[in-house]
GROMACS .gro file of C-alpha atoms in nm:
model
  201
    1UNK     CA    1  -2.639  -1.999  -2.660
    2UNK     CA    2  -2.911  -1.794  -2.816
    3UNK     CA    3  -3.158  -1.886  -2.510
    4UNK     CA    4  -2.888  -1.788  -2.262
    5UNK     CA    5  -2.829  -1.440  -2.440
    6UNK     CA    6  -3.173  -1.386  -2.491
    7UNK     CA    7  -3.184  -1.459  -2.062
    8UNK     CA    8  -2.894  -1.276  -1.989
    9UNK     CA    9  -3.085  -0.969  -2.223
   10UNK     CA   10  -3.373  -0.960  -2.006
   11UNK     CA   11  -3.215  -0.997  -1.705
   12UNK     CA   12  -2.988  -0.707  -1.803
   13UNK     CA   13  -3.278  -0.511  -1.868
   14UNK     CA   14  -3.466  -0.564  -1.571
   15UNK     CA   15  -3.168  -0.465  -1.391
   16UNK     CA   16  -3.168  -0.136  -1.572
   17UNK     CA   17  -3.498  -0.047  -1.524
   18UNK     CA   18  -3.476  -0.155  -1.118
   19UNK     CA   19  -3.163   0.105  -1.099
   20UNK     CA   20  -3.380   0.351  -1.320
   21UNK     CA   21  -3.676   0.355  -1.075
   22UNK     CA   22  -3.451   0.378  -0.738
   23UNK     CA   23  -3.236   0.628  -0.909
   24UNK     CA   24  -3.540   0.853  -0.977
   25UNK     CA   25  -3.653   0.789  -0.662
   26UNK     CA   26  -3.345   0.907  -0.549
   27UNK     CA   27  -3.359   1.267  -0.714
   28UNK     CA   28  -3.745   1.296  -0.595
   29UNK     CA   29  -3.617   1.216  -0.296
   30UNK     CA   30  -3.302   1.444  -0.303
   31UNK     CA   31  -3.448   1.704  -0.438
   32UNK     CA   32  -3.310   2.051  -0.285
   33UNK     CA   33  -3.561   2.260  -0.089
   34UNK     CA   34  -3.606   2.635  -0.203
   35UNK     CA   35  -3.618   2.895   0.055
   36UNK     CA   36  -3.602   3.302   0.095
   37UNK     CA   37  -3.435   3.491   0.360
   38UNK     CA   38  -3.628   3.768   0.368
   39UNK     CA   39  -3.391   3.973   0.645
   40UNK     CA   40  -3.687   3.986   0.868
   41UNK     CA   41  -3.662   3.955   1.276
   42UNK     CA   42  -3.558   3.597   1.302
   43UNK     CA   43  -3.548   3.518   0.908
   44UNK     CA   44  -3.201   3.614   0.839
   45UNK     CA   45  -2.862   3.477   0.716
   46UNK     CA   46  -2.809   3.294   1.070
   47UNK     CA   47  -3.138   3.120   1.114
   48UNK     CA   48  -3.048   2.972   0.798
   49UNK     CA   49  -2.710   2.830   0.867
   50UNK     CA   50  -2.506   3.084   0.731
   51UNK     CA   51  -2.184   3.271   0.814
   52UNK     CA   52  -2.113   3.599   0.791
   53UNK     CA   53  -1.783   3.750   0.750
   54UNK     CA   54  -1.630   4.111   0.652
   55UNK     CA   55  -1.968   4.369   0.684
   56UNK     CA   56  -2.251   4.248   0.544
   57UNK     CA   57  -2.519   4.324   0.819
   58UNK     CA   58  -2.838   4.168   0.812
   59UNK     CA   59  -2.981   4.301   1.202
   60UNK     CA   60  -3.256   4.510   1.158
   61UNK     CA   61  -3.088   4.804   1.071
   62UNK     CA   62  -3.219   4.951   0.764
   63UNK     CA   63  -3.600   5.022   0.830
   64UNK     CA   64  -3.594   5.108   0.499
   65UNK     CA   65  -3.267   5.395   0.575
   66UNK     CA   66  -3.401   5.683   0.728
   67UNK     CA   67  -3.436   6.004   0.660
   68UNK     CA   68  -3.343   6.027   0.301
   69UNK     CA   69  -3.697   6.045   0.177
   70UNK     CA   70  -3.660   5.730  -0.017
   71UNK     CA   71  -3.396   5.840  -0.185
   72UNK     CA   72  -3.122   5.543  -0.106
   73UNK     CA   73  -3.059   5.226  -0.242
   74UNK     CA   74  -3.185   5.104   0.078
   75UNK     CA   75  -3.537   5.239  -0.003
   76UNK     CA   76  -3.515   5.128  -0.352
   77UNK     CA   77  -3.438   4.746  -0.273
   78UNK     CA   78  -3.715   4.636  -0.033
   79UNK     CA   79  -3.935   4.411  -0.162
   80UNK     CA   80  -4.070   4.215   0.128
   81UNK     CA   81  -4.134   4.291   0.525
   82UNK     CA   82  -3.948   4.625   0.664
   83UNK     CA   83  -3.598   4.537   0.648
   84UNK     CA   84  -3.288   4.468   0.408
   85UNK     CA   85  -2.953   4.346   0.470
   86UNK     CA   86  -2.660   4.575   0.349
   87UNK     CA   87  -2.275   4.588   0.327
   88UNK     CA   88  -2.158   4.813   0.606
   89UNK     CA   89  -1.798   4.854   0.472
   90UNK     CA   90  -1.784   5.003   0.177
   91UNK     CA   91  -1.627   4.806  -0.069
   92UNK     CA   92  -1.572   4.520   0.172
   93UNK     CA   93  -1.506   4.183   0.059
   94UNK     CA   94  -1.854   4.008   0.220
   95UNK     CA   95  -1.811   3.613   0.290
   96UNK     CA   96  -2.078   3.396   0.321
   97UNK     CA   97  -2.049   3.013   0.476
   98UNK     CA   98  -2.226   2.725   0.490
   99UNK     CA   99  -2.131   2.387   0.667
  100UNK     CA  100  -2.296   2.230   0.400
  101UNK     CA  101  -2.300   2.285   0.046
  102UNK     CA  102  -2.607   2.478  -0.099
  103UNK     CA  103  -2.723   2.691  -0.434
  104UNK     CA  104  -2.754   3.017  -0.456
  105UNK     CA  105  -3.009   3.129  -0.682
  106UNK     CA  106  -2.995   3.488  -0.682
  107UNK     CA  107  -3.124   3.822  -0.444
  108UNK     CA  108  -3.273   4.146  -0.515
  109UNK     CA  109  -2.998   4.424  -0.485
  110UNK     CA  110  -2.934   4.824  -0.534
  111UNK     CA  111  -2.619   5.040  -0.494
  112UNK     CA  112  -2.717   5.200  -0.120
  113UNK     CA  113  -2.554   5.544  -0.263
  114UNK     CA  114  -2.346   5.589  -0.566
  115UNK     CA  115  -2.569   5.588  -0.894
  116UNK     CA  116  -2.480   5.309  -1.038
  117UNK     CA  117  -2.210   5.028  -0.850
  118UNK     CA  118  -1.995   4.679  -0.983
  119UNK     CA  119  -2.128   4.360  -0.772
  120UNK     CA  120  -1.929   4.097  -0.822
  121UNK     CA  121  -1.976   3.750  -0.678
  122UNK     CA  122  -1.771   3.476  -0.628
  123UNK     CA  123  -1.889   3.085  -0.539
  124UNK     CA  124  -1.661   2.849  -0.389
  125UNK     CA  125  -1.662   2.459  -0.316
  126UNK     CA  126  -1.345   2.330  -0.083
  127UNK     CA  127  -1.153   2.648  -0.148
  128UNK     CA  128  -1.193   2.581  -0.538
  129UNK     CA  129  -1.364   2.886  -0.691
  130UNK     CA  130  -1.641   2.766  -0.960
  131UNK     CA  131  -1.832   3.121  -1.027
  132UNK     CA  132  -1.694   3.448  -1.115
  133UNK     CA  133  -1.960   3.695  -1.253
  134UNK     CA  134  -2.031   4.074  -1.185
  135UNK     CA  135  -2.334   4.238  -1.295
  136UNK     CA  136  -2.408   4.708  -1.261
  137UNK     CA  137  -2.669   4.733  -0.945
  138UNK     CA  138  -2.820   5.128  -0.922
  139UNK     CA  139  -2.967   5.344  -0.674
  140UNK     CA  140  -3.249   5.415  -0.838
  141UNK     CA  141  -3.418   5.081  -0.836
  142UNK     CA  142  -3.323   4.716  -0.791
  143UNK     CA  143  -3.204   4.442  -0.967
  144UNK     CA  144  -3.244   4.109  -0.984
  145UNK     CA  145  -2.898   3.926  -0.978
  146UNK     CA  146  -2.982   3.563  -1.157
  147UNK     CA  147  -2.701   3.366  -1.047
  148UNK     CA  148  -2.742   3.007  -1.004
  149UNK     CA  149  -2.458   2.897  -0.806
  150UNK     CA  150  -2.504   2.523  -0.763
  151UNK     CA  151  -2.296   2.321  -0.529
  152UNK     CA  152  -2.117   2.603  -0.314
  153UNK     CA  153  -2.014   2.615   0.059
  154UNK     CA  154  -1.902   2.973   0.030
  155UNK     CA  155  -2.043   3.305  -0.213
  156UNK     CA  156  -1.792   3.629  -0.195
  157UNK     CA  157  -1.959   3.937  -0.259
  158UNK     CA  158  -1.810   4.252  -0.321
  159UNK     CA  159  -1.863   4.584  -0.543
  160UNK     CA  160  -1.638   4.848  -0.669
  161UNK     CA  161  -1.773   5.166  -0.501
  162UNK     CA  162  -1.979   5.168  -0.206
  163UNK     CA  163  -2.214   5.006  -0.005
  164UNK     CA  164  -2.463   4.753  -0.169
  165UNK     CA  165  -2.827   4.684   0.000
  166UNK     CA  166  -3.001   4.339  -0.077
  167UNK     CA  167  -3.332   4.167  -0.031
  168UNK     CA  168  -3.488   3.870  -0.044
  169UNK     CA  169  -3.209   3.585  -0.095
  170UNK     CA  170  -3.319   3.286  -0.271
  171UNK     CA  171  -3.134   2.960  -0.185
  172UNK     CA  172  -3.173   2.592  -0.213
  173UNK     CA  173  -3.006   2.379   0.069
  174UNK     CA  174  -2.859   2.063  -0.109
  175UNK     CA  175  -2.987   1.773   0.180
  176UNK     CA  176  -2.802   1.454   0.231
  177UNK     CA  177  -2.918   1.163   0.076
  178UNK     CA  178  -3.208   1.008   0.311
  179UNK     CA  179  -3.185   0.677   0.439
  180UNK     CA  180  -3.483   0.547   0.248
  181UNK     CA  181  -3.342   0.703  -0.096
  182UNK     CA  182  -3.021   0.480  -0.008
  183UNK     CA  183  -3.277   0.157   0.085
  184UNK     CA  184  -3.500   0.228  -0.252
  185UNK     CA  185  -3.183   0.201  -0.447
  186UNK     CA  186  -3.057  -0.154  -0.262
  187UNK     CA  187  -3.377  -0.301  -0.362
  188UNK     CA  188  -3.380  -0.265  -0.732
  189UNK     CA  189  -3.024  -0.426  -0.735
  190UNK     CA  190  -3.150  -0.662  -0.498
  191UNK     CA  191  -3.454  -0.722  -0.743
  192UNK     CA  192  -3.229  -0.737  -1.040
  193UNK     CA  193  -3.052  -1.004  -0.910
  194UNK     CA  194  -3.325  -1.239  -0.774
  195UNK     CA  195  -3.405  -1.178  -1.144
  196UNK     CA  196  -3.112  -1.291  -1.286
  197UNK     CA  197  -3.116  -1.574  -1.044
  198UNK     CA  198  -3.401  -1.703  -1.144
  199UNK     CA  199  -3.378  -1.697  -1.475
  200UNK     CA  200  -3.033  -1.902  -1.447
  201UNK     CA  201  -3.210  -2.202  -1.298
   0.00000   0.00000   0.00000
């Protein structure tokens, strides 16, 4: 009895560390894939796979803003190329889809024209909503709004006065696991139990 608990020990732990190794595997494998949308000419919310609903606009049209001498929120937010992406509407409720789910990591942002401005955000999965925050943007200069939504298909932005400008989006799509992720993981169980086999005879 002591031999076959002593086998039946091993073999558990073999099959622990084969699941450990394809499971690691697995999150190497998984691992989500950071990227910026800078709202440049063909780097914007749509080459990306995104949706956009209810006046957020993201084509070209703030160059910075022109002709307030620097002066708007639009000016104050750019951080990379020539262009920013803005809510149109003011104090539109901005929807952002996804078919699949990814996180959103956060954006650079200023209130276009009222001194200061509420942003609120909102991330949803299925309808369910899992984030609720809100964080004071300005016109002066930008902020950096830290959110770390993970596991959303949907991110409702919208702010208490008016319009909002925003640059440089930082996302991470969440892939599917690949088919050799899936493979790495059937072979340490499969290992594990020629293991166990083994031993038994």
């Amino acid at each position: 009895d002591i031999v076959l608990q002593t086998q039946n020990g091993n073999t558990m732990n073999r099959f622990l560390k084969g699941a450990c190794a394809a499971l690691i595997c697995t999150g190497l494998l998984g691992t989500a894939n950071a990227a910026v949308i800078p709202m440049e000419s063909g780097d914007r919310f749509a080459d990306h796979g995104f949706n956009i609903s209810n006046g957020l606009h993201d084509n070209l049209f703030a160059d910075p803003y022109p002709g307030y001498g620097g002066t708007s929120g639009y000016d104050t937010v750019l951080t990379s190329g020539q262009y920013v992406a803005f809510q149109y509407i003011d104090g539109a409720d901005i929807t952002i889809n996804s078919t699949g789910t990814f996180d959103f990591t956060g954006a650079w942002s200023a209130s276009a024209w009222d001194s200061t401005n509420t942003l609120a955000l909102k991330g949803y999965l299925d309808g369910v909503l899992l984030y609720d925050t809100s964080t004071t943007i300005f016109r002066s200069s930008k902020t950096w709004i830290q959110s770390d939504f993970l596991g959303i298909d949907q991110l409702d932005i919208s702010t208490t006065g008016q319009q909002a400008a925003f640059d440089d989006w930082t996302y991470n799509a969440t892939p599917a696991p690949e088919p050799t992720t899936t493979a790495l993981l059937a072979l340490g169980l499969l290992g594990a139990g020629f293991a166990r086999k083994r031993r038994a005879h």
